[in-house]
Coordinates of C-alpha atoms in Angstrom, one line a residue:
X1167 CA -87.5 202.4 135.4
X1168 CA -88.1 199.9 132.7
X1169 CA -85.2 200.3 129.7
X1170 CA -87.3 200.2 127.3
X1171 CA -88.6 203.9 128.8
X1172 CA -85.5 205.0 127.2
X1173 CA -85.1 206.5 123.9
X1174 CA -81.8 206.4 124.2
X1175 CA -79.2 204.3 126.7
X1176 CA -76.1 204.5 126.0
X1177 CA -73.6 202.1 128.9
X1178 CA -70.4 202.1 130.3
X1179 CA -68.9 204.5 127.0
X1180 CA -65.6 205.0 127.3
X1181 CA -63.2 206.8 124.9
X1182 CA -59.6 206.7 124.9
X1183 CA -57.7 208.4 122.4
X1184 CA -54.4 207.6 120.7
X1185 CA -52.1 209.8 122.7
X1186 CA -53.7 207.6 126.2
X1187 CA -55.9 210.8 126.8
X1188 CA -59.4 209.2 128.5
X1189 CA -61.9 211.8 127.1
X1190 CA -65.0 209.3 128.9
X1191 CA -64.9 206.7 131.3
X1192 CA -67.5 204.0 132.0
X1193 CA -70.0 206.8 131.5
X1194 CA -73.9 206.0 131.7
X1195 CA -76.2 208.3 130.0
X1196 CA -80.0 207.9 129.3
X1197 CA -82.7 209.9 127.6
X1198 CA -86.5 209.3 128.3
X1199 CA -88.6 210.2 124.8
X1200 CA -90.3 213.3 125.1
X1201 CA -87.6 215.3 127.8
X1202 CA -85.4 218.4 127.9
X1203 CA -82.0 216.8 129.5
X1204 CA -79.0 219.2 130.2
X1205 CA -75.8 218.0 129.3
X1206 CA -73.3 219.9 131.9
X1207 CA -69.9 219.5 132.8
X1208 CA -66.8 221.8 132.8
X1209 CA -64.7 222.1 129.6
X1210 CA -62.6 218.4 129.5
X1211 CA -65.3 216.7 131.4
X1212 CA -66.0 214.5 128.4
X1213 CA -69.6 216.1 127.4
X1214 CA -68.8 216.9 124.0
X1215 CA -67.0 213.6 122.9
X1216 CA -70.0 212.1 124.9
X1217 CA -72.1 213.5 122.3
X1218 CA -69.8 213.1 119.2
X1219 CA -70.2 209.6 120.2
X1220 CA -74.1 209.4 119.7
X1221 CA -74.4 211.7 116.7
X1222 CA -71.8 209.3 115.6
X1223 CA -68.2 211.9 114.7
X1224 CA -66.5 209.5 117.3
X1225 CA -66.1 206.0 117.9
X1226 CA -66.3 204.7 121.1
X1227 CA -62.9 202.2 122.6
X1228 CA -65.9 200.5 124.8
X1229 CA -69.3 200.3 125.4
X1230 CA -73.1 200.0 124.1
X1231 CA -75.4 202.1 123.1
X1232 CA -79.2 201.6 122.1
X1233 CA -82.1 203.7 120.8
X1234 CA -85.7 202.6 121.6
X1235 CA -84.1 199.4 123.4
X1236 CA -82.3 198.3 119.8
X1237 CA -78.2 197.7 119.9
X1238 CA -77.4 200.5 117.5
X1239 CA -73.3 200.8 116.0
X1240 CA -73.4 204.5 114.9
X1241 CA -70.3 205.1 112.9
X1242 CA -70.9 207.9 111.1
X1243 CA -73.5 210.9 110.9
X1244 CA -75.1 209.6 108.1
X1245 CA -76.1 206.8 110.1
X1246 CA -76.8 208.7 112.9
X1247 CA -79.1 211.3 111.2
X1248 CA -80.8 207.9 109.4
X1249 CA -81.9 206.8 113.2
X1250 CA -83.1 209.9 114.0
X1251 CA -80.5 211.9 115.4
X1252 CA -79.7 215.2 114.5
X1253 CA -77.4 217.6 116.3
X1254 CA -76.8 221.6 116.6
X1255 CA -73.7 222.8 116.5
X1256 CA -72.5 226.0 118.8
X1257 CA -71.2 227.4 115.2
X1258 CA -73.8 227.0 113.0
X1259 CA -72.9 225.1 110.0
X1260 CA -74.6 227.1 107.5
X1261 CA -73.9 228.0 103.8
X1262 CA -73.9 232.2 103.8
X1263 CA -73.9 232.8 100.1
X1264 CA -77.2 230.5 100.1
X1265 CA -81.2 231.1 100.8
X1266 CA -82.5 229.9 104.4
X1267 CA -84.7 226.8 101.6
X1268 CA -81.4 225.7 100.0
X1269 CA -79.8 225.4 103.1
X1270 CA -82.4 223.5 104.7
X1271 CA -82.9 220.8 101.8
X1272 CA -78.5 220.7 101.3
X1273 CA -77.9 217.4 100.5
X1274 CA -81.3 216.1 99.9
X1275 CA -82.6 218.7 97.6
X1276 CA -85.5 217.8 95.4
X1277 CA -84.9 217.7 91.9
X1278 CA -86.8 218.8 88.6
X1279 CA -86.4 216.4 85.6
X1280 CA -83.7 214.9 87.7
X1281 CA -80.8 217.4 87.2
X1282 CA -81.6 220.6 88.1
X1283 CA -82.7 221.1 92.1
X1284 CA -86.9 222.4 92.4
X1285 CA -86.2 225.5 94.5
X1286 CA -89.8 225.8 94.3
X1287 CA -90.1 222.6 96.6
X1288 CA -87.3 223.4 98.4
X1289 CA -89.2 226.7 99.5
X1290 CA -92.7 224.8 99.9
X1291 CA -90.7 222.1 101.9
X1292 CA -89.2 224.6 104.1
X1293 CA -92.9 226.7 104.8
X1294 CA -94.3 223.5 105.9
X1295 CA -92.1 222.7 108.6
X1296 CA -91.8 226.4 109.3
X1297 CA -95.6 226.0 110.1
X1298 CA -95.8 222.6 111.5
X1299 CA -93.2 222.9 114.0
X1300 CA -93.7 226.9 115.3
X1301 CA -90.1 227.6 113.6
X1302 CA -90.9 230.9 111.5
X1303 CA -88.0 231.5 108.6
X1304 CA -87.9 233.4 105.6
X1305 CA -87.2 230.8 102.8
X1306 CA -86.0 232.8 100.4
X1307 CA -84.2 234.9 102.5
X1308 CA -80.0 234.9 102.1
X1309 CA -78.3 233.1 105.2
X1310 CA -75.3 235.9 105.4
X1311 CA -78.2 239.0 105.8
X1312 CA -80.7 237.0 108.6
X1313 CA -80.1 237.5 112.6
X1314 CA -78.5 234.8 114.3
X1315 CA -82.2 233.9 116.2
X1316 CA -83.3 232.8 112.7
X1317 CA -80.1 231.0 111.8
X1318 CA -80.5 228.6 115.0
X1319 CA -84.0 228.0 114.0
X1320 CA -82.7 226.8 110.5
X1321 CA -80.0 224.7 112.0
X1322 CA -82.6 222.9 113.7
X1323 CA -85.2 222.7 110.8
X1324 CA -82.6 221.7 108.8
X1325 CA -82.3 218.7 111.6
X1326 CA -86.3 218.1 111.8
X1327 CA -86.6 217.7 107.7
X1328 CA -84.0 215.0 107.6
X1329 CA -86.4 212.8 110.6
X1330 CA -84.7 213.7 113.6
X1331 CA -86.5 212.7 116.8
X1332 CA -83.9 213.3 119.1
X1333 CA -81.9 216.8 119.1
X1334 CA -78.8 217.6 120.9
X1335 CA -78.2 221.4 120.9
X1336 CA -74.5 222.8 122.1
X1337 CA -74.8 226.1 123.4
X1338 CA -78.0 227.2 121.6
X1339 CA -77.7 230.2 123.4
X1340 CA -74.7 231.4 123.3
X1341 CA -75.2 234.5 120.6
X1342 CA -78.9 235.3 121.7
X1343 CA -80.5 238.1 122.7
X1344 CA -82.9 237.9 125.8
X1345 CA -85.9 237.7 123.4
X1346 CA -84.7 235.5 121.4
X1347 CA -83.7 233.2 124.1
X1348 CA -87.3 233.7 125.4
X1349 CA -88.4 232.9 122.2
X1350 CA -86.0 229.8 121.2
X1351 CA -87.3 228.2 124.6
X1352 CA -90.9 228.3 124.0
X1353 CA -90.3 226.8 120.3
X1354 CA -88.4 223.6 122.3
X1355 CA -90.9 223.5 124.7
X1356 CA -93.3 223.3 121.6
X1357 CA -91.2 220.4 120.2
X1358 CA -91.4 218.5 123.8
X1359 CA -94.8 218.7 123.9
X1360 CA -95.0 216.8 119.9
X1361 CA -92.6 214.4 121.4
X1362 CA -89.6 215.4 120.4
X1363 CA -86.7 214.8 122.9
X1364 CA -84.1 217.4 123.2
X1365 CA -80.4 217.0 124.8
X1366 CA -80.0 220.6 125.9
X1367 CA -75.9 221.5 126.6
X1368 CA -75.0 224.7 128.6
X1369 CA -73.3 226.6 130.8
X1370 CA -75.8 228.8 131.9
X1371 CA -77.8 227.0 135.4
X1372 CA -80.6 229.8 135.3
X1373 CA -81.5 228.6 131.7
X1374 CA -81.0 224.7 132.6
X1375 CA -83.1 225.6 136.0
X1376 CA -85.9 227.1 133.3
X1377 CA -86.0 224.5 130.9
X1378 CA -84.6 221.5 131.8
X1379 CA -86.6 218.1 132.8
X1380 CA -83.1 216.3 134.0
X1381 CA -79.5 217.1 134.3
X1382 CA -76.6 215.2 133.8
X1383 CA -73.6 216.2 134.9
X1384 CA -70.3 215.4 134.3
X1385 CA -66.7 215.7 135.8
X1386 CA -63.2 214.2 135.0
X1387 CA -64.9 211.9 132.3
X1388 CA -67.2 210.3 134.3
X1389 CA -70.9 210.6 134.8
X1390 CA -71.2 212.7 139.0
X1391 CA -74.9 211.7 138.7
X1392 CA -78.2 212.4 137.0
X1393 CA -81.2 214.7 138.5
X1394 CA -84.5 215.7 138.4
X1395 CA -84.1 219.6 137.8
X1396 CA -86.5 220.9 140.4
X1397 CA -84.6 218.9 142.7
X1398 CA -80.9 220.7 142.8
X1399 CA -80.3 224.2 143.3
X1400 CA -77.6 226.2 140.9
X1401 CA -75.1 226.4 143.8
X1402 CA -74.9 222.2 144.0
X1403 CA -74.8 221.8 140.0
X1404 CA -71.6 224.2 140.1
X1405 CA -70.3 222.4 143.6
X1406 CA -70.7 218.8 141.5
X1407 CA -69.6 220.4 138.1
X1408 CA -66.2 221.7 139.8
X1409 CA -65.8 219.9 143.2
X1410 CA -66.0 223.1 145.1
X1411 CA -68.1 226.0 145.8
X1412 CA -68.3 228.2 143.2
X1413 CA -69.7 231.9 143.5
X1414 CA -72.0 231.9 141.3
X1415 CA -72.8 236.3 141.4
X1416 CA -69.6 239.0 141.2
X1417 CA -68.7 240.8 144.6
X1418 CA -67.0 243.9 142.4
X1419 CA -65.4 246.2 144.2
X1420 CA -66.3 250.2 143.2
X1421 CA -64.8 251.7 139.9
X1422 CA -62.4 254.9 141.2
X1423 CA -62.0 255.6 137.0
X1424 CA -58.7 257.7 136.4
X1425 CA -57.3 259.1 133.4
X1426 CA -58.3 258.0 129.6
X1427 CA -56.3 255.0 128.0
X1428 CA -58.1 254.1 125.0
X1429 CA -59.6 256.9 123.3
X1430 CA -61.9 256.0 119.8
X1431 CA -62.7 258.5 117.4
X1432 CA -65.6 258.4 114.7
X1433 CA -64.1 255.0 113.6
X1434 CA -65.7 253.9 109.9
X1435 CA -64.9 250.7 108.2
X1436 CA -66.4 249.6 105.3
X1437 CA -66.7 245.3 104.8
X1438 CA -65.0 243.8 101.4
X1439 CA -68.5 243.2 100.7
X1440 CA -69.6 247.5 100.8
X1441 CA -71.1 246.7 103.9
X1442 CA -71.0 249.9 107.0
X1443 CA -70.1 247.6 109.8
X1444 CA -68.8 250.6 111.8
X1445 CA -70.2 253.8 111.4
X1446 CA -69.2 256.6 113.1
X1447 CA -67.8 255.4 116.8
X1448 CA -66.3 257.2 119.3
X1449 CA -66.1 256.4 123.0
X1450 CA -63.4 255.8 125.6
X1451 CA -61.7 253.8 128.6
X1452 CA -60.0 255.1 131.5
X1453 CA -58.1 253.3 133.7
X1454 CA -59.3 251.3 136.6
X1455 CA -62.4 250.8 134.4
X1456 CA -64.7 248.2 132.7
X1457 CA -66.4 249.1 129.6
X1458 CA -68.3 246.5 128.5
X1459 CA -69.9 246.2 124.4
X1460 CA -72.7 244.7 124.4
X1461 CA -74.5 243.8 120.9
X1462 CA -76.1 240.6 118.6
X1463 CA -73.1 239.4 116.7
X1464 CA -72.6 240.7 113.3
X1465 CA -73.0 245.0 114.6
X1466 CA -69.5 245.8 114.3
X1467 CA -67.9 244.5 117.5
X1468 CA -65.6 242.3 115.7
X1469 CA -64.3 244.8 113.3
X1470 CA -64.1 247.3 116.2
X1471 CA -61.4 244.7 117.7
X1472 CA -60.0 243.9 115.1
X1473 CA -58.8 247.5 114.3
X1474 CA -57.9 248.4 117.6
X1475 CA -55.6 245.1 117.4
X1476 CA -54.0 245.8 114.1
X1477 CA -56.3 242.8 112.1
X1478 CA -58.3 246.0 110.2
X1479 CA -57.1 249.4 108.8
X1480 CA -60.7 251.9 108.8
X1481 CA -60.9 254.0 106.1
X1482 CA -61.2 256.6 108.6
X1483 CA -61.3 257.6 112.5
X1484 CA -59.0 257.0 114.9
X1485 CA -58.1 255.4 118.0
X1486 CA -55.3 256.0 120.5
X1487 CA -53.5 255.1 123.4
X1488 CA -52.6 257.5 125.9
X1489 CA -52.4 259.8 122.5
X1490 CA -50.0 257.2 120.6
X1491 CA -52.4 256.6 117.5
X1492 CA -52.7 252.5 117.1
X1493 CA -54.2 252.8 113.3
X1494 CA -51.7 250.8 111.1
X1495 CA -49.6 249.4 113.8
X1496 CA -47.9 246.0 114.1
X1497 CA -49.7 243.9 116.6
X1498 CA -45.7 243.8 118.2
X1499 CA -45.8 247.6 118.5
X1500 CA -48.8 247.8 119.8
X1501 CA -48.0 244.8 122.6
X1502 CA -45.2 247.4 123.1
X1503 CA -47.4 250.1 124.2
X1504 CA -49.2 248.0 127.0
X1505 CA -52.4 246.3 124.8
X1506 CA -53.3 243.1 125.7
X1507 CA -55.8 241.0 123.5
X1508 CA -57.6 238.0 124.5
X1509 CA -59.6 237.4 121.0
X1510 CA -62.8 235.4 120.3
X1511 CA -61.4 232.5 118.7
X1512 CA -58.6 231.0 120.8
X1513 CA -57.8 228.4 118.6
X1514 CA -56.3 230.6 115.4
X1515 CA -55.6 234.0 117.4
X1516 CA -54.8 232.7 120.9
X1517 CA -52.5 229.9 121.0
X1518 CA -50.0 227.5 118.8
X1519 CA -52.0 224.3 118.7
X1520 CA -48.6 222.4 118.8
X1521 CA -46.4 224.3 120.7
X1522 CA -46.4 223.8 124.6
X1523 CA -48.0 225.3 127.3
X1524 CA -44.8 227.4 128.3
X1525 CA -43.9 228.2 124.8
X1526 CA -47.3 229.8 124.5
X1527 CA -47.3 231.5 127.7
X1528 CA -44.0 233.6 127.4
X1529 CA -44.3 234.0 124.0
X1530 CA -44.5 237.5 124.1
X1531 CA -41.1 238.4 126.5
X1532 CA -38.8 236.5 125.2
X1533 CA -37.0 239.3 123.9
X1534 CA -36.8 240.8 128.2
X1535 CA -33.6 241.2 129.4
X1536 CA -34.6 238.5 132.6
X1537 CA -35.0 235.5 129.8
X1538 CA -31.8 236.4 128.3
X1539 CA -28.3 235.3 129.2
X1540 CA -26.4 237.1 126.0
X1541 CA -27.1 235.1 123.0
X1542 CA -29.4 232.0 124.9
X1543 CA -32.1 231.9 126.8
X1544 CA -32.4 231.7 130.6
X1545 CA -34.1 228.6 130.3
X1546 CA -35.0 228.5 133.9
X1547 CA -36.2 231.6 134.2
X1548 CA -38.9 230.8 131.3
X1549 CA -39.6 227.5 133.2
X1550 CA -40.3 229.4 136.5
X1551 CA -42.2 231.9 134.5
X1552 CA -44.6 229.6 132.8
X1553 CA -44.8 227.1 136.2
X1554 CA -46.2 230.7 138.2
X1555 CA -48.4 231.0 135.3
X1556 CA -50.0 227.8 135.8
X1557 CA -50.3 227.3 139.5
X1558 CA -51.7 231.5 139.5
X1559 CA -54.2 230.7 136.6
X1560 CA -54.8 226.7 137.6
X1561 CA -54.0 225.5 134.3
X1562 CA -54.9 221.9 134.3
X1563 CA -52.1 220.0 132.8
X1564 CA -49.7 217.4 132.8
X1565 CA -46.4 219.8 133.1
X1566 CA -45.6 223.0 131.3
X1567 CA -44.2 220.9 128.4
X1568 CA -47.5 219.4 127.1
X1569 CA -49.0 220.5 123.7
X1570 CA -51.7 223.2 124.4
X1571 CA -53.7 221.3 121.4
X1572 CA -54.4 218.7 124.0
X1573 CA -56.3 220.7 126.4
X1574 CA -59.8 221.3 127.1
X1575 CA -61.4 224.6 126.0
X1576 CA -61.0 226.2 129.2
X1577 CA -57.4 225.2 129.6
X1578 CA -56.9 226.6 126.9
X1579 CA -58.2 229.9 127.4
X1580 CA -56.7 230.2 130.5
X1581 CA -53.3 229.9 128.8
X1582 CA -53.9 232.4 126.6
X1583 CA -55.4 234.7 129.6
X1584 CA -52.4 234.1 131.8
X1585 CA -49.9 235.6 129.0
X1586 CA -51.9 238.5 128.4
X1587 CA -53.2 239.3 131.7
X1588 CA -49.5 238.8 132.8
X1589 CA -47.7 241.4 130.9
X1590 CA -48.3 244.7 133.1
X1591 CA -50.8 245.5 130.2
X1592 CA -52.2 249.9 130.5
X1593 CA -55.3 248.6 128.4
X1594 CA -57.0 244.9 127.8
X1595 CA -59.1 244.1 125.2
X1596 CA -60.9 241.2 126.1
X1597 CA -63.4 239.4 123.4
X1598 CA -65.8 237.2 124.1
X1599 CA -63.4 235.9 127.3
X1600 CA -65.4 233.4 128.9
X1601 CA -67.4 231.9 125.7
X1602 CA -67.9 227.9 125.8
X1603 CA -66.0 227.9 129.4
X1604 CA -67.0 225.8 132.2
X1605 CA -67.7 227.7 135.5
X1606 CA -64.8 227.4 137.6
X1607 CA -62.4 229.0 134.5
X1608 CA -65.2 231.7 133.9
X1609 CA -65.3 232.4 137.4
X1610 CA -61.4 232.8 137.3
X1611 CA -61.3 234.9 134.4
X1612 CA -64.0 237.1 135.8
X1613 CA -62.1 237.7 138.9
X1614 CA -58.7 238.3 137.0
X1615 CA -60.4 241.2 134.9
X1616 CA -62.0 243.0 138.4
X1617 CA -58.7 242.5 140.0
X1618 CA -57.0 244.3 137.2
X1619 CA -58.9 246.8 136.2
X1620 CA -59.1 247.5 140.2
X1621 CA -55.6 247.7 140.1
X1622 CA -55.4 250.4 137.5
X1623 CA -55.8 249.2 134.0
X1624 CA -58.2 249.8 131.6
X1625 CA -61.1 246.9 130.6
X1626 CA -62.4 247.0 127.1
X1627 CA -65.0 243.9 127.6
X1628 CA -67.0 242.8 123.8
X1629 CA -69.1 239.8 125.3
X1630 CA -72.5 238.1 123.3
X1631 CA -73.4 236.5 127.0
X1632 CA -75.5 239.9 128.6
X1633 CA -75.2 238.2 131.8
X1634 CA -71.6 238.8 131.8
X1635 CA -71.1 242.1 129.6
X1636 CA -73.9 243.5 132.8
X1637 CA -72.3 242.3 135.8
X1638 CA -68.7 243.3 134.8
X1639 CA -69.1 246.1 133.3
X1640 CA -68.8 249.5 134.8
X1641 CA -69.8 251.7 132.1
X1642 CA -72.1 250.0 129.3
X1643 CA -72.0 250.2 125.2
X1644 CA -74.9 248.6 123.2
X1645 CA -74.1 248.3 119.5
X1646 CA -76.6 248.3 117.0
X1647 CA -76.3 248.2 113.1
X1648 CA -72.0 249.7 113.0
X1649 CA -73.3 252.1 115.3
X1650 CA -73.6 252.8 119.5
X1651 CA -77.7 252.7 120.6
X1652 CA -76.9 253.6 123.5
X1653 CA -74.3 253.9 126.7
X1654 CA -75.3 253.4 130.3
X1655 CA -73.6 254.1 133.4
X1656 CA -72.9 251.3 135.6
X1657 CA -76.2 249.8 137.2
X1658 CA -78.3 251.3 135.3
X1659 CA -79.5 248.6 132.6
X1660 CA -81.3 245.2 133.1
X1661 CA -81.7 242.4 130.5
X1662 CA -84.9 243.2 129.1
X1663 CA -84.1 246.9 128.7
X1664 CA -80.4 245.9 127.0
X1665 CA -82.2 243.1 124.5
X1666 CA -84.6 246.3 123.3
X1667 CA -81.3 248.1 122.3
X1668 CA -79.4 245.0 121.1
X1669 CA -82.7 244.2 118.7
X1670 CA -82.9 248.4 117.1
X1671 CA -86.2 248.5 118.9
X1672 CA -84.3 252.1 121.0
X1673 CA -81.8 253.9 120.7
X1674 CA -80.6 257.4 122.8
X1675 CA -80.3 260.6 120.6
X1676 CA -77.2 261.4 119.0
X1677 CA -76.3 264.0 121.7
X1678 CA -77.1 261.8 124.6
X1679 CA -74.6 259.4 122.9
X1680 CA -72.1 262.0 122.3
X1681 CA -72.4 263.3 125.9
X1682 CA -72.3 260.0 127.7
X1683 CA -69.1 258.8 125.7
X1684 CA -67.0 261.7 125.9
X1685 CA -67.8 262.5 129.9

């Protein structure tokens, strides 16, 4: 093929950061104008500062890169948006307190009389690409009240009014319902066919299978080869993504449930902003069981942690553990009691950016008699501890003395997952567990929770990827608006049946709720 087919070429890119991490290596990556190309690699296969690199937030220590066959030097996202470039973040990078038209014209906001912005404009600016481009929005509608399927399709009108040709999306996915995944596709189909071109990253090979023209994928910082879609089965993207099989479906063994752990009872919690984001919830978890919470972000799962880890007081309800109340406990005591947590965002909650791995992984039984010699440490017992950890959990690292900060995403998460799911825990609570993972740690992770909760302990699963929340759970929540929809026992759900109850389109009656979660 001919370069100048290309709309974008970008050769032999490497990055090497200060610290003598190689992030890319010699890494060739082309675009044709008017395709869907996946972007896939695990976590610390170099996708990410790939793209950085063309959207212009990193600087390449080698290489060339051209769009439409013209040497381009893109040192910035100025000049990157300026060529035509825009880019979708996985966390939307959207002002709440602002309307859906003043975020879309930020920056570049028309003016009246030359000082004060033309919100007028703004909104006629924002209808007409609305219109043009199939991306419905309401324009004077407040970011912090719309669902998240309308905030990606501002993220990415935001990208088309500022003359982007060429969109890179990370994880577009990642907090959508079914339908609105449905929906989101047949919009970028709709841009593909006005000859837009569309770098699409993802985990999730039934979506890439769906809607991608080409695939990319990457391992180790290099480039394992390019594809036509229709040409590679799921099974070989994960083989190539990992370099091994990877089973791609859970083989969970039957739930023998015992007696209730975590008991939740008519939990209310009013927001600092006199919004209900919990509103009357009760259910429970026994042991040797999954129950998974299923739910669009922004329904109350968050707060629901974050009470049951200490983060929230309700202003009323409870919830206990084996009848020990949890309400207004230190996160210590509560550790004490047999909770483990593995929250949402790893980086703040999980982990000490600039501690090392082994300081993070034993960071909760330091005060156990087996690290102790009197007033020190048993130093080698920590070490062996934390080297166990890695080799059972295959932490990819240097040595147990390198900073977690300078891990991959999946690493990472594994670190934190090998301290809590290492502690003997009587309940885990396990938040979003696999999100922005690579397959081979998700598949690890996956198999950790089955393998515990089959051994006795008690699963509370809060995951935006249905996939996951269905195949792992054993018993089923969908929350809706602070409140539960509904609750299904295991098997007896199915995406498009879940996305009806994630969207408020049904519910179960109050009785069949109350029935089901106290059985």
């Amino acid at each position: 093929m001919e370069a100048n087919e290309f709309v974008v070429r970008m050769e032999k890119i490497t990055k090497i950061y200060p610290n003598g991490i190689a992030a890319n290596r010699d890494v060739d990556f082309t675009i044709r104008k008017g395709e869907i190309h996946a972007l896939i690699g695990e976590n610390g296969a170099g996708k990410s500062t790939l793209m950085k690199i063309l959207f212009g937030l990193e600087q390449p220590t080698d290489g060339t890169i051209y769009l439409n066959d013209e040497r381009v030097t893109l040192s910035s996202p100025l000049e990157a948006i300026s060529k035509g470039i825009g880019m979708v973040h996985q966390h939307f990078m959207l002002v709440s307190s602002l309307t859906v038209a003043e975020n879309i014209v930020l920056g570049m906001a028309p003016k009246k009389g030359g000082l004060f912005i033309d919100y007028k404009e703004a909104v006629r600016l924002t209808r007409e690409y609305s219109e043009r481009y199939n991306l419905f929005v309401e324009p004077d509608a407040r970011v912090a009240d719309i669902a998240v399927g309308m905030k990606q399709k501002v993220e990415i009108l935001k990208a088309l009014v500022r003359g982007a040709q060429v969109l890179i999306l990370d994880e577009p996915t990642a907090v959508l319902t079914t339908q609105e995944t449905v929906e989101l596709f047949q919009e970028l189909k709709n841009l593909k066919e006005q000859g837009f071109t569309i770098v699409f990253i993802s985990h999730k090979l039934k979506e890439i299978k769906e809607l991608t023209d080409r695939i990319t994928i990457m391992r180790a910082g290099r480039s394992v080869g390019v594809y036509d879609t229709d040409s590679i089965s799921e099974q070989e993207i994960s083989r190539l993504m990992v370099g091994r099989d990877v089973v791609l479906k859970m083989d969970k063994p039957e739930s023998v449930p015992g007696e209730r752990v975590l008991c939740v009872e008519d939990l209310h919690y009013i927001n600092e902003w006199d919004k209900k984001m919990l509103d009357g919830i009760s259910f429970s978890v026994r042991q040797g069981e999954i129950v998974g919470i299923a739910g669009v972000e922004g329904n109350g799962q968050r707060e629901l942690v974050d009470i049951l880890f200490g983060l929230k007081m309700p202003d009323s309800g409870d919830a206990t553990i084996d009848g020990q109340s949890l309400i207004g406990l230190p996160q210590a005591r509560i550790r004490t009691l047999g909770v483990s947590y593995v929250p949402e965002d790893r980086m703040t909650f999980g982990v000490a950016q600039t501690a090392n791995i082994q300081e993070n992984m034993v960071s909760d039984r330091y005060s156990q008699k087996r690290f102790n010699k009197g007033p020190l440490f048993n130093m080698k017992s920590l070490y062996d501890e934390s080297d166990k950890l890695i080799m059972d959990y295959a932490v990819l690292c240097k040595s147990r003395a390198q900073e977690v900060g300078m891990l991959s995403g999946g690493n990472i998460q594994k670190v934190v997952v090998a301290r809590e799911f290492s502690s003997d825990p009587i309940l885990i609570i396990a938040d979003q567990p696999t999100r922005g993972i690579d397959v081979g740690a998700t598949e690890l992770i996956r198999n950790k929770l089955v393998e515990l909760s089959r051994a006795g302990a008690a699963v509370l699963l809060v995951s935006a990827d249905l996939n996951e929340v269905m195949e792992l759970s054993d018993n089923l929540i969908v929350m809706y608006n602070g409140q539960i929809a509904g609750y299904f026992d295991d098997g007896q759900w199915d995406d498009l049946m879940m996305g009806e109850y994630m969207l408020g389109l049904k519910r179960q009656s109050d009785e069949e709720i109350r029935r089901a979660c106290h059985a």
